[in-house]
Amino acid sequence: MDNSIEKGKTAAITSYILGIGVFIAMSMNSEDKNKFASFHIRQGLGITLTFISLGLIISNFDSLMISAPMWVFILVLWSYGITSAIKGEIKPVPLLGTFYQKWLASIS
């Protein structure tokens, strides 16, 4: 396995702790920029922003029929992302992962 992947794995996995994990991972990756960690930081930040955005919109409805699919969607994205980080893979999360890489390109 590539040495840079091993070096960035801890930051990559940390980035998937919704909310605070992204900022911890960003500080871990601030000095020696690791491309693997940066990729997963963008994915983790994208999932967090998606979670917050959907949560703000869906919270207005107060319905389990509306909020349950959002939770399932976020759980699928999160589990896909953290699993690929643990395996040392650079695979974007389904549906939104490539957009996260484009929109958050300045985050490294």
Coordinates of N, CA, C and O in Angstrom, one line a residue:
M1 N 0.8 -1.2 0.0 CA 0.0 0.0 0.0 C 0.9 1.3 0.0 O 2.0 1.3 0.6
D2 N 0.4 2.3 -0.7 CA 1.1 3.5 -0.8 C 1.4 4.1 0.6 O 0.5 4.2 1.4
N3 N 2.6 4.6 0.8 CA 3.0 5.2 2.1 C 2.2 6.4 2.4 O 1.9 6.7 3.6
S4 N 1.9 7.3 1.4 CA 1.1 8.5 1.6 C -0.3 8.2 2.1 O -0.9 8.9 2.9
I5 N -0.8 7.1 1.7 CA -2.2 6.7 2.1 C -2.1 6.3 3.6 O -3.0 6.7 4.4
E6 N -1.1 5.5 4.0 CA -1.0 5.2 5.4 C -0.8 6.4 6.3 O -1.3 6.5 7.4
K7 N 0.0 7.4 5.8 CA 0.2 8.6 6.6 C -1.0 9.4 6.7 O -1.2 10.1 7.8
G8 N -1.9 9.4 5.7 CA -3.1 10.2 5.8 C -4.3 9.5 6.3 O -5.4 10.1 6.4
K9 N -4.2 8.2 6.6 CA -5.4 7.4 7.0 C -6.1 7.9 8.2 O -7.3 8.0 8.3
T10 N -5.3 8.3 9.3 CA -5.9 8.7 10.5 C -6.7 10.0 10.3 O -7.9 10.1 10.7
A11 N -6.2 11.0 9.5 CA -6.9 12.2 9.3 C -8.1 11.9 8.4 O -9.2 12.5 8.6
A12 N -8.0 11.0 7.4 CA -9.1 10.6 6.5 C -10.2 10.1 7.3 O -11.4 10.4 7.1
I13 N -10.0 9.1 8.2 CA -11.0 8.5 9.0 C -11.6 9.5 10.0 O -12.9 9.6 10.1
T14 N -10.8 10.3 10.6 CA -11.3 11.4 11.5 C -12.3 12.3 10.8 O -13.2 12.8 11.5
S15 N -12.1 12.6 9.5 CA -12.9 13.6 8.8 C -14.4 13.1 8.7 O -15.2 13.9 8.5
Y16 N -14.6 11.9 9.0 CA -16.0 11.4 8.9 C -16.8 11.4 10.2 O -17.9 11.0 10.3
I17 N -16.1 11.9 11.3 CA -16.9 12.2 12.5 C -17.6 13.5 12.3 O -17.1 14.6 12.2
L18 N -18.9 13.3 12.0 CA -19.8 14.5 11.6 C -19.6 15.7 12.5 O -19.6 15.6 13.7
G19 N -19.4 16.8 11.8 CA -19.2 18.1 12.5 C -17.8 18.3 12.9 O -17.0 18.8 12.1
I20 N -17.4 18.0 14.1 CA -16.1 18.4 14.6 C -14.9 17.6 14.0 O -13.8 18.2 13.9
G21 N -15.2 16.4 13.5 CA -14.1 15.6 12.9 C -13.5 16.2 11.7 O -12.3 16.1 11.5
V22 N -14.2 16.9 10.9 CA -13.7 17.6 9.7 C -12.6 18.6 10.2 O -11.5 18.7 9.6
F23 N -12.9 19.4 11.2 CA -12.0 20.4 11.6 C -10.8 19.8 12.3 O -9.6 20.3 12.1
I24 N -10.9 18.7 13.0 CA -9.8 18.0 13.6 C -8.9 17.5 12.5 O -7.7 17.7 12.5
A25 N -9.5 16.9 11.5 CA -8.8 16.3 10.3 C -8.1 17.4 9.6 O -6.9 17.2 9.1
M26 N -8.7 18.6 9.4 CA -8.1 19.7 8.7 C -6.8 20.2 9.4 O -5.8 20.5 8.8
S27 N -6.9 20.2 10.8 CA -5.7 20.7 11.5 C -4.6 19.6 11.5 O -3.4 19.9 11.4
M28 N -5.0 18.3 11.5 CA -4.0 17.2 11.4 C -3.3 17.3 10.0 O -2.2 16.9 9.9
N29 N -4.0 17.8 9.0 CA -3.5 17.8 7.6 C -2.9 19.1 7.2 O -2.5 19.4 6.1
S30 N -2.8 20.1 8.2 CA -2.5 21.4 7.8 C -1.0 21.6 7.5 O -0.7 22.4 6.6
E31 N -0.1 20.9 8.1 CA 1.3 21.1 7.8 C 1.8 20.3 6.6 O 2.2 20.9 5.6
D32 N 1.8 19.0 6.7 CA 2.2 18.2 5.6 C 0.9 17.8 4.8 O 0.2 16.8 5.2
K33 N 0.6 18.5 3.7 CA -0.6 18.2 3.0 C -0.5 16.8 2.4 O 0.4 16.4 1.7
N34 N -1.5 16.0 2.7 CA -1.6 14.6 2.2 C -2.8 14.5 1.3 O -3.9 14.8 1.7
K35 N -2.6 14.1 0.0 CA -3.7 14.1 -0.9 C -4.8 13.2 -0.6 O -6.0 13.4 -0.8
F36 N -4.4 12.0 0.0 CA -5.5 11.0 0.5 C -6.3 11.6 1.6 O -7.6 11.6 1.5
A37 N -5.7 12.3 2.5 CA -6.4 12.9 3.6 C -7.3 14.0 3.1 O -8.4 14.2 3.5
S38 N -6.7 14.9 2.2 CA -7.5 16.0 1.7 C -8.7 15.5 0.9 O -9.8 16.2 1.1
F39 N -8.6 14.5 0.2 CA -9.7 13.9 -0.6 C -10.9 13.6 0.4 O -12.0 14.0 0.2
H40 N -10.5 12.9 1.5 CA -11.5 12.4 2.4 C -12.0 13.6 3.3 O -13.2 13.5 3.8
I41 N -11.2 14.6 3.6 CA -11.7 15.8 4.3 C -12.7 16.5 3.5 O -13.8 16.9 4.0
R42 N -12.5 16.6 2.2 CA -13.6 17.2 1.3 C -14.8 16.4 1.3 O -16.0 16.9 1.4
Q43 N -14.7 15.0 1.3 CA -15.9 14.2 1.3 C -16.6 14.3 2.6 O -17.8 14.5 2.7
G44 N -15.9 14.3 3.7 CA -16.5 14.4 5.1 C -17.1 15.7 5.3 O -18.2 15.8 5.8
L45 N -16.5 16.8 4.8 CA -17.1 18.1 4.9 C -18.4 18.2 4.1 O -19.4 18.8 4.5
G46 N -18.3 17.7 2.9 CA -19.5 17.6 2.0 C -20.7 16.9 2.7 O -21.8 17.4 2.6
I47 N -20.4 15.8 3.3 CA -21.5 15.0 3.9 C -22.0 15.8 5.1 O -23.2 15.9 5.3
T48 N -21.1 16.5 5.9 CA -21.6 17.3 7.0 C -22.4 18.4 6.5 O -23.5 18.7 7.1
L49 N -22.0 19.1 5.5 CA -22.8 20.3 5.0 C -24.1 19.8 4.4 O -25.2 20.5 4.6
T50 N -24.1 18.6 3.8 CA -25.4 18.0 3.2 C -26.3 17.7 4.4 O -27.5 18.0 4.3
F51 N -25.8 17.1 5.4 CA -26.6 16.8 6.6 C -27.2 18.0 7.3 O -28.4 18.0 7.6
I52 N -26.4 19.1 7.4 CA -26.9 20.3 8.0 C -28.0 20.9 7.1 O -29.0 21.3 7.6
S53 N -27.7 21.0 5.8 CA -28.6 21.6 4.9 C -30.0 20.9 4.8 O -31.0 21.5 4.9
L54 N -29.9 19.6 4.6 CA -31.1 18.8 4.6 C -31.8 18.8 5.9 O -33.1 18.9 6.0
G55 N -31.1 18.8 7.0 CA -31.7 18.9 8.4 C -32.5 20.1 8.6 O -33.6 20.1 9.1
L56 N -31.9 21.3 8.1 CA -32.6 22.5 8.3 C -33.9 22.6 7.5 O -34.9 23.1 7.9
I57 N -33.8 22.0 6.3 CA -35.0 22.0 5.4 C -36.1 21.1 6.0 O -37.2 21.4 6.1
I58 N -35.6 19.9 6.3 CA -36.6 18.8 6.7 C -37.1 19.0 8.1 O -38.2 18.6 8.4
S59 N -36.4 19.7 8.9 CA -36.9 20.0 10.3 C -38.2 20.8 10.3 O -38.9 20.8 11.3
N60 N -38.5 21.5 9.2 CA -39.7 22.3 9.1 C -41.0 21.4 9.0 O -42.1 21.9 9.3
F61 N -40.8 20.1 8.6 CA -42.0 19.3 8.3 C -42.4 18.5 9.5 O -43.5 18.0 9.6
D62 N -41.5 18.1 10.4 CA -41.8 17.4 11.6 C -42.6 16.1 11.3 O -43.6 15.8 11.8
S63 N -42.0 15.3 10.3 CA -42.6 14.0 9.9 C -41.5 13.0 9.8 O -40.5 13.2 9.1
L64 N -41.8 11.8 10.4 CA -40.9 10.7 10.3 C -40.8 10.2 8.8 O -39.7 9.8 8.4
M65 N -41.8 10.3 8.1 CA -41.9 9.9 6.7 C -40.9 10.7 5.8 O -40.4 10.2 4.8
I66 N -40.6 11.9 6.2 CA -39.7 12.8 5.5 C -38.3 12.7 6.1 O -37.4 12.7 5.3
S67 N -38.2 12.7 7.4 CA -36.9 12.7 8.0 C -36.1 11.4 7.9 O -34.9 11.3 7.8
A68 N -36.8 10.2 8.0 CA -36.2 8.9 7.9 C -35.4 8.7 6.7 O -34.2 8.3 6.7
P69 N -35.9 9.0 5.5 CA -35.1 8.9 4.3 C -33.8 9.7 4.3 O -32.8 9.3 3.8
M70 N -33.9 10.9 4.9 CA -32.7 11.8 5.0 C -31.6 11.1 5.8 O -30.5 11.1 5.5
W71 N -32.1 10.5 7.0 CA -31.1 9.8 7.8 C -30.5 8.6 7.1 O -29.3 8.4 7.3
V72 N -31.3 7.9 6.4 CA -30.8 6.7 5.7 C -29.8 7.2 4.6 O -28.7 6.6 4.4
F73 N -30.1 8.3 3.9 CA -29.2 8.8 2.8 C -27.9 9.2 3.4 O -26.8 8.9 2.9
I74 N -27.9 10.0 4.5 CA -26.7 10.4 5.2 C -25.9 9.2 5.7 O -24.7 9.2 5.6
L75 N -26.6 8.2 6.3 CA -25.9 7.0 6.8 C -25.2 6.3 5.7 O -24.1 5.8 5.8
V76 N -25.9 6.2 4.5 CA -25.3 5.5 3.4 C -24.0 6.2 2.9 O -23.0 5.6 2.7
L77 N -24.1 7.6 2.7 CA -23.0 8.4 2.3 C -21.8 8.2 3.3 O -20.7 8.0 3.0
W78 N -22.2 8.3 4.6 CA -21.2 8.3 5.7 C -20.5 6.9 5.7 O -19.2 6.8 5.8
S79 N -21.3 5.8 5.7 CA -20.7 4.5 5.7 C -19.8 4.2 4.5 O -18.8 3.6 4.6
Y80 N -20.2 4.7 3.4 CA -19.5 4.5 2.1 C -18.1 5.2 2.3 O -17.1 4.7 1.9
G81 N -18.2 6.5 2.7 CA -17.0 7.3 2.8 C -16.0 6.7 3.8 O -14.8 6.6 3.6
I82 N -16.5 6.4 5.0 CA -15.6 5.9 6.1 C -15.0 4.5 5.7 O -13.8 4.2 6.0
T83 N -15.8 3.7 5.0 CA -15.3 2.4 4.6 C -14.2 2.5 3.6 O -13.2 1.9 3.7
S84 N -14.4 3.5 2.6 CA -13.3 3.6 1.7 C -12.1 4.3 2.3 O -10.9 3.9 1.9
A85 N -12.2 5.1 3.3 CA -11.1 5.7 4.0 C -10.3 4.6 4.8 O -9.1 4.5 4.7
I86 N -11.0 3.7 5.4 CA -10.4 2.6 6.2 C -9.7 1.6 5.2 O -8.6 1.2 5.5
K87 N -10.3 1.4 4.0 CA -9.6 0.5 3.1 C -8.5 1.2 2.3 O -7.7 0.5 1.6
G88 N -8.3 2.5 2.5 CA -7.3 3.2 1.8 C -7.6 3.5 0.3 O -6.7 3.6 -0.5
E89 N -8.9 3.6 0.0 CA -9.3 3.9 -1.4 C -9.7 5.3 -1.5 O -10.2 6.0 -0.6
I90 N -9.5 5.8 -2.7 CA -9.9 7.1 -3.1 C -11.1 7.0 -4.0 O -11.0 7.0 -5.2
K91 N -12.3 6.8 -3.4 CA -13.6 6.7 -4.2 C -14.6 7.7 -3.6 O -14.8 7.7 -2.4
P92 N -15.1 8.5 -4.5 CA -16.1 9.5 -4.0 C -17.4 8.8 -3.6 O -17.7 7.8 -4.1
V93 N -18.1 9.4 -2.6 CA -19.3 8.9 -2.1 C -20.4 8.9 -3.3 O -20.3 9.8 -4.2
P94 N -21.4 8.0 -3.2 CA -22.4 8.0 -4.3 C -23.1 9.3 -4.5 O -23.3 10.1 -3.5
L95 N -23.5 9.6 -5.7 CA -24.3 10.8 -6.1 C -23.6 12.1 -5.9 O -23.5 12.9 -6.9
L96 N -23.1 12.4 -4.8 CA -22.6 13.8 -4.5 C -21.1 13.9 -4.4 O -20.5 15.0 -4.4
G97 N -20.4 12.8 -4.3 CA -18.9 12.8 -4.1 C -18.1 13.6 -5.1 O -17.2 14.4 -4.7
T98 N -18.4 13.5 -6.4 CA -17.6 14.2 -7.4 C -17.9 15.7 -7.2 O -17.1 16.6 -7.5
F99 N -19.2 16.1 -6.9 CA -19.5 17.5 -6.6 C -18.8 18.0 -5.4 O -18.3 19.2 -5.5
Y100 N -18.6 17.2 -4.4 CA -17.9 17.7 -3.2 C -16.4 18.0 -3.6 O -15.9 19.0 -3.1
Q101 N -15.8 17.2 -4.4 CA -14.5 17.4 -4.9 C -14.3 18.7 -5.7 O -13.4 19.5 -5.5
K102 N -15.3 19.0 -6.5 CA -15.3 20.3 -7.3 C -15.6 21.5 -6.4 O -14.9 22.5 -6.5
W103 N -16.7 21.4 -5.6 CA -17.1 22.6 -4.9 C -16.2 22.9 -3.7 O -16.0 24.1 -3.4
L104 N -15.5 21.9 -3.2 CA -14.6 22.1 -2.0 C -13.2 22.0 -2.4 O -12.3 21.7 -1.6
A105 N -12.8 22.2 -3.7 CA -11.5 22.1 -4.2 C -10.5 22.9 -3.4 O -9.3 22.5 -3.3
S106 N -10.9 24.0 -2.9 CA -9.9 24.9 -2.2 C -9.6 24.3 -0.8 O -8.6 24.8 -0.2
I107 N -10.3 23.4 -0.3 CA -10.1 22.7 1.0 C -9.0 21.6 0.8 O -9.2 20.8 0.0
S108 N -7.9 21.7 1.6 CA -7.0 20.6 1.4 C -6.4 20.2 2.7 O -6.4 20.5 3.7

